[in-house]
Amino acid sequence: MTIMTSIKKQVEETFEYLHQHPEISWEEVETTKYIKRILEENGCEATTFEDCTGVVGKFGNFEKGLPVVAVRADMDALWQEVDGKFQPNHSCGHDAHMAMVLGVLWKLKEQPELEDQVAVKLIFQPAEEKGAGALKMIEKGVIDDVDYLFGIHLRPGQETELGRATPVIVHGATKMIVGEIKGHDAHGARPHQNTNSIEVGAQIVNMIRQIHLDPRVPHSVKMTQFQAGGKNVNIIPGNATFSLDLRAQNNQLMEELTRRVEEILTSLQSLYHTQIEITQTHGIVAAENHQQAVEIMQQSIADVLGEEQVDEPLLTPGGDDFHYYSVNKPSLKATMVGLGCDLGPGLHHPAMTFNPEALISGVDILHRAIINAYQLKQKNQ
C-alpha cells in the first residue's frame, strides 16, 4: 500500500467514524477525546480545556521563531429531524473537515524532514453551529501566536463542482434575534379585552418584508419561529415567542438591517399597546479575508488540482464563525477554501451526502497551503 493510499484510507475511515458518532455544540466530549488521542499518537502536543470542548494540536518546532500556520476544523453536529426523529446529525460536513485536518497531520508526518522547519497548529473548534466556538478559542488564546490560518468547507454542487475548489468563501454576516410578545389572554368572544399576539406576529412578518436596503448587497430578514396559544382554541393568546433570521453580505449592512428591525419592533409596541422584548441576540460576522492568504490558497489549489480547476471567490449568504478569528486579529492572514465534492441535496439537509473521493483533495490542498506559506515567507526574507 502506498503512502498516499494509506492516508486516503485513514481519512475515509476517520470520516466514517466521526459521521457515525455526531455530537452537538458544546457537547463534543467523545469527539474531543477521540481527536486528542490521535494527535498524541502522532507525536503532537495536545491541549484541551476545562470549561469547554475542543482540542488544539501542535506539530513541528515552536522554539525557532518560525511563522505559525494553523488549520481549523469545526467539530459539532446539528440537532435536527432525521427520518421523523430528532438527533445529532453531521449534515454540514464538519465530520469531513475534521478528517481532512487529521489527514494533513498524517501527511506532514510522512515528511520527517519538515518537523524542524514548520510550526503547525491543528485547531479542532467546538460550537460553530452556535456561532460561539471561535470566540471561545480566541478567549483561550489559541490564535495569539498564529500568523496564517486556513479553513475548509464542503460546498454544494451548484456552488463548486467536484474536482474544483475556490480559494476563498466570502460568507455574509448573520444574526438571530429571539423575542417575546407579552400580554394576557382573553376569551375568544371578547377580542377587545386584549391584544392578539398572533396578529402582532403577523404584522412583524409584514413589516420586515417591507425593509428595502441597498439592492446591490445581498440581504434578507425573515421570521423562522413563532409560538403562541395552547390547547384551547377559544382563547386569544396575549403571549408569544418568535425568532428572526437576518442575513447581510457585509458587516456594515448588517448594522443597518438590525437597526431597521429594532425600529419595527418598537413601533409595533406603540401601535398595539403591548410589550415586545428581545431576549436573545447572537450572530456571526461577515468574512474579512486576507489577500495574501487567498493567493496562497489559489496557488495551492492549482498545484493540487490544476490551474483550470481554480474557481473564482465564492460569494455566499451563509455564515461561519471562522471569520471571528480575522476580525479579532486583523493581522491574521486567513482564508477558507471551498471544496467541490458533489454535495447534495444541500448543506443542512438531513440526508446530505457528498463524494468521499474529494476528502484526499482537501487534505492535499491544505497541506500544500502550509508548504506554500513557508516558501513565500522564505522568498520574502
XYZ file of C-alpha atoms in Angstrom:
381
model
C 0.000 0.000 0.000
C 1.441 3.387 -1.000
C 1.759 6.286 1.429
C -0.980 8.277 -0.302
C -3.313 5.273 -0.451
C -2.720 4.713 3.249
C -3.535 8.322 4.150
C -6.607 8.290 1.918
C -7.857 5.155 3.664
C -7.171 6.633 7.116
C -9.040 9.823 6.247
C -12.053 7.954 4.876
C -12.199 5.621 7.894
C -11.894 8.581 10.276
C -14.707 10.370 8.452
C -16.930 7.286 8.733
C -16.272 7.019 12.476
C -16.987 10.705 13.099
C -20.074 10.562 10.889
C -21.460 7.700 12.964
C -20.706 9.462 16.281
C -22.076 13.024 15.930
C -22.244 15.355 18.932
C -23.986 18.723 19.087
C -22.484 22.106 20.005
C -20.633 22.252 23.336
C -21.249 18.520 23.808
C -18.421 17.229 21.595
C -16.922 15.351 24.553
C -16.178 11.999 22.919
C -15.114 13.711 19.707
C -12.581 15.757 21.689
C -11.212 12.606 23.354
C -11.013 10.783 20.021
C -9.095 13.562 18.277
C -6.816 14.192 21.264
C -5.825 10.528 21.232
C -4.975 10.647 17.523
C -2.967 13.845 17.948
C -0.918 12.376 20.792
C -0.400 9.082 18.993
C 1.167 11.093 16.188
C 3.568 12.976 18.438
C 1.606 16.212 18.810
C 1.326 18.255 21.956
C -2.440 18.307 22.513
C -4.259 20.934 24.573
C -7.824 20.595 25.861
C -9.824 22.931 28.074
C -11.524 22.526 31.455
C -14.624 24.570 30.691
C -15.335 23.642 27.075
C -14.824 21.033 24.410
C -12.289 21.384 21.612
C -8.642 20.418 21.226
C -5.552 22.006 19.699
C -2.553 20.040 18.428
C 0.934 21.396 17.814
C 3.224 19.818 15.212
C 6.751 20.961 14.453
C 9.197 23.336 16.095
C 7.677 26.185 18.087
C 11.023 27.234 19.592
C 12.745 28.576 16.453
C 10.541 31.618 15.985
C 9.033 30.242 12.784
C 5.766 31.669 11.455
C 2.882 29.674 12.918
C 0.443 28.237 10.387
C -2.875 26.967 11.743
C -5.540 24.817 10.135
C -9.000 24.850 11.679
C -11.777 22.247 11.621
C -15.208 22.642 13.212
C -16.471 19.712 15.296
C -20.166 19.992 16.096
C -23.143 18.290 14.510
C -26.608 19.752 14.058
C -29.661 18.775 16.109
C -32.298 18.043 13.501
C -35.121 15.757 12.496
C -33.898 12.694 10.581
C -36.487 10.184 9.401
C -39.024 11.525 11.905
C -36.664 11.569 14.896
C -34.642 14.467 16.305
C -30.979 13.553 16.771
C -27.417 14.830 16.292
C -26.563 14.757 12.590
C -23.480 15.738 10.614
C -25.244 17.390 7.682
C -22.881 20.352 7.393
C -19.662 18.460 6.702
C -17.863 19.044 9.984
C -17.051 15.341 10.211
C -15.309 15.661 6.835
C -13.459 18.811 7.926
C -12.041 17.054 10.996
C -10.987 14.040 8.950
C -9.212 16.235 6.395
C -7.297 18.214 9.028
C -6.152 14.957 10.621
C -5.134 13.882 7.120
C -2.912 16.976 6.942
C -1.180 15.804 10.117
C -0.645 12.328 8.705
C 0.781 13.799 5.531
C 3.155 16.035 7.481
C 4.253 13.004 9.494
C 5.224 11.245 6.267
C 7.798 14.030 5.724
C 10.027 13.864 8.830
C 12.388 16.488 7.368
C 9.587 19.069 7.816
C 9.232 18.650 11.552
C 12.033 21.101 12.318
C 11.016 23.508 9.556
C 7.374 24.192 10.379
C 5.217 25.207 13.330
C 1.690 23.999 12.625
C -1.381 24.260 14.851
C -4.325 21.957 14.258
C -7.386 23.656 15.757
C -10.463 21.496 16.348
C -13.097 24.024 17.329
C -16.447 23.327 19.021
C -19.818 25.003 18.557
C -19.520 26.532 15.097
C -23.258 25.989 14.605
C -23.867 28.211 17.642
C -21.588 30.904 16.220
C -19.689 30.881 19.501
C -16.876 28.337 19.284
C -14.378 30.585 17.520
C -14.890 33.302 20.127
C -14.170 30.749 22.847
C -10.950 29.671 21.137
C -9.944 33.337 20.809
C -10.634 33.767 24.522
C -8.328 30.795 25.177
C -5.504 32.499 23.272
C -5.403 29.812 20.600
C -4.541 32.241 17.765
C -2.341 34.647 19.735
C 0.828 33.295 18.083
C -0.750 32.350 14.721
C 0.357 34.113 11.522
C -1.614 32.143 8.898
C -4.991 30.470 9.382
C -6.623 28.171 6.831
C -10.079 26.640 6.960
C -12.018 24.375 4.647
C -15.691 23.724 3.953
C -17.517 21.313 1.683
C -19.605 23.139 -0.922
C -22.861 22.198 -2.671
C -22.579 21.108 -6.272
C -24.297 24.248 -7.581
C -21.571 26.395 -5.986
C -18.384 24.411 -6.652
C -18.181 21.269 -8.759
C -16.395 18.036 -7.880
C -12.714 18.291 -8.756
C -12.688 22.062 -8.310
C -12.182 24.417 -5.378
C -12.377 28.108 -4.574
C -9.583 29.803 -2.590
C -11.979 31.924 -0.542
C -15.543 31.691 0.705
C -16.946 35.193 1.139
C -19.511 34.452 3.821
C -22.056 37.050 4.820
C -22.996 38.251 8.285
C -25.812 36.512 10.152
C -27.842 37.489 13.189
C -30.511 35.627 15.125
C -32.994 37.654 17.173
C -35.254 35.896 19.684
C -38.132 37.889 21.130
C -41.254 37.754 23.258
C -44.646 39.408 22.859
C -46.004 39.939 26.374
C -49.653 40.397 27.240
C -52.558 38.454 28.692
C -55.120 36.008 27.330
C -58.749 36.813 26.593
C -61.913 34.909 25.798
C -62.470 34.242 22.102
C -65.781 36.136 22.299
C -64.112 39.266 23.733
C -61.248 40.308 21.412
C -61.460 43.887 22.704
C -60.058 42.776 26.069
C -56.536 42.003 24.904
C -54.039 42.305 22.073
C -53.862 39.163 19.971
C -50.160 38.199 19.892
C -50.704 36.295 16.644
C -51.847 39.495 14.944
C -48.741 41.261 16.283
C -46.597 38.444 14.904
C -48.290 38.771 11.523
C -47.525 42.482 11.488
C -43.863 41.780 12.269
C -43.753 39.480 9.230
C -45.468 42.059 7.014
C -43.267 44.951 8.096
C -39.896 43.201 7.881
C -40.824 42.236 4.313
C -41.007 45.951 3.536
C -37.424 46.668 4.546
C -35.557 47.879 1.452
C -31.795 48.374 1.673
C -29.037 48.647 -0.939
C -30.114 46.150 -3.631
C -26.507 45.700 -4.767
C -25.640 43.955 -1.500
C -27.408 40.628 -0.778
C -29.525 40.714 2.384
C -32.665 39.202 3.873
C -34.712 39.042 7.052
C -37.438 36.524 7.820
C -39.333 35.014 10.748
C -38.212 31.432 11.410
C -40.129 30.575 14.595
C -43.443 31.651 16.151
C -45.236 30.057 19.068
C -48.497 31.247 20.634
C -51.557 29.746 22.267
C -52.235 26.407 23.898
C -54.708 23.540 23.551
C -57.880 25.616 23.788
C -58.978 27.257 20.563
C -61.379 29.685 22.264
C -58.565 31.643 23.938
C -56.970 34.650 22.255
C -53.278 34.432 23.207
C -51.611 37.527 24.557
C -48.138 35.990 24.790
C -45.903 34.616 22.055
C -42.271 33.927 21.269
C -40.633 34.423 17.888
C -37.276 34.247 16.139
C -35.903 36.298 13.264
C -33.048 35.343 10.945
C -31.087 38.266 9.459
C -28.501 37.979 6.647
C -26.305 40.618 5.016
C -23.245 40.238 2.823
C -21.168 42.724 4.786
C -20.973 43.875 8.382
C -22.000 47.474 7.615
C -25.308 46.444 6.022
C -25.994 44.071 8.909
C -25.808 47.021 11.307
C -28.376 48.906 9.237
C -30.643 45.868 8.877
C -30.561 45.295 12.635
C -31.471 48.919 13.294
C -34.464 48.738 10.945
C -35.776 45.555 12.614
C -35.435 47.104 16.059
C -37.335 50.204 14.859
C -40.176 47.988 13.608
C -40.472 46.183 16.940
C -40.500 49.480 18.813
C -43.187 50.959 16.557
C -45.420 47.881 16.911
C -45.257 48.170 20.685
C -46.794 51.632 20.410
C -49.306 50.643 17.746
C -50.638 47.611 19.613
C -50.093 48.839 23.198
C -48.218 45.661 24.017
C -44.692 44.776 25.106
C -42.180 43.292 22.675
C -38.894 42.309 24.255
C -35.743 40.998 22.567
C -34.477 38.209 24.793
C -31.534 36.923 22.758
C -29.307 38.243 20.008
C -26.422 36.313 18.518
C -24.797 36.089 15.142
C -21.694 35.773 13.011
C -19.629 38.460 11.339
C -19.086 38.605 7.583
C -15.839 37.423 6.020
C -12.802 39.682 6.129
C -10.203 37.604 4.318
C -6.547 38.453 3.745
C -5.403 38.791 0.131
C -2.049 37.081 0.707
C -3.778 34.093 2.277
C -6.198 33.930 -0.662
C -3.277 33.985 -3.129
C -1.524 31.184 -1.225
C -4.686 29.097 -1.337
C -5.237 29.862 -5.014
C -1.735 28.607 -5.823
C -2.231 25.565 -3.603
C -5.426 24.538 -5.411
C -3.646 24.992 -8.729
C -0.727 22.864 -7.508
C -3.053 20.033 -6.484
C -5.955 20.138 -8.939
C -4.546 22.211 -11.806
C -4.894 25.890 -12.655
C -8.036 25.318 -14.698
C -9.768 23.864 -11.636
C -9.464 27.020 -9.518
C -12.838 28.739 -9.106
C -13.460 32.428 -8.559
C -14.088 33.650 -4.977
C -17.386 32.226 -3.760
C -19.938 34.774 -2.553
C -22.497 33.106 -0.287
C -25.164 34.360 2.156
C -24.271 31.535 4.545
C -22.172 32.263 7.608
C -19.287 30.735 9.538
C -17.763 31.808 12.836
C -14.318 31.202 11.295
C -14.275 34.906 10.436
C -14.228 35.973 14.081
C -10.564 34.987 14.081
C -9.544 37.584 11.493
C -11.970 40.236 12.782
C -10.476 39.913 16.271
C -6.900 39.739 14.939
C -6.677 41.934 11.796
C -3.024 40.974 11.187
C -4.016 37.318 10.751
C -3.630 36.040 7.190
C -6.767 33.907 6.911
C -8.952 32.314 4.284
C -11.316 29.368 3.946
C -11.168 27.116 0.897
C -14.433 25.883 -0.590
C -14.114 22.276 -1.748
C -16.186 20.889 -4.586
C -17.412 17.421 -3.658
C -20.705 16.784 -5.456
C -22.609 17.638 -2.268
C -26.381 17.253 -2.340
C -29.264 17.816 -1.794
C -27.761 20.699 0.186
C -25.976 21.769 3.346
C -28.078 21.120 6.480
C -30.342 18.744 4.583
C -30.824 15.747 6.914
C -29.854 13.359 4.106
C -26.848 15.356 2.872
C -24.207 13.289 1.092
C -21.041 14.019 -0.869
C -18.384 12.161 -2.835
C -15.739 10.948 -0.333
C -13.147 10.937 -3.105
C -12.920 14.690 -2.504
C -11.539 14.198 1.003
C -7.989 13.494 -0.125
C -8.096 16.552 -2.388
C -8.933 18.659 0.648
C -6.034 17.126 2.563
C -3.623 17.822 -0.287
C -4.791 21.429 -0.740
C -4.443 22.281 2.956
C -1.066 20.541 3.169
C 0.141 22.422 0.093
C -1.110 25.714 1.576
C 1.086 25.138 4.634
C 4.143 24.443 2.464
C 3.422 27.409 0.198
C 3.047 29.757 3.182
C 6.545 28.859 4.385
C 8.017 29.086 0.897
C 6.505 32.542 0.451
C 7.947 33.633 3.793
C 11.398 32.414 2.788
C 11.115 34.120 -0.601
C 10.247 37.464 1.023
C 13.070 37.342 3.572
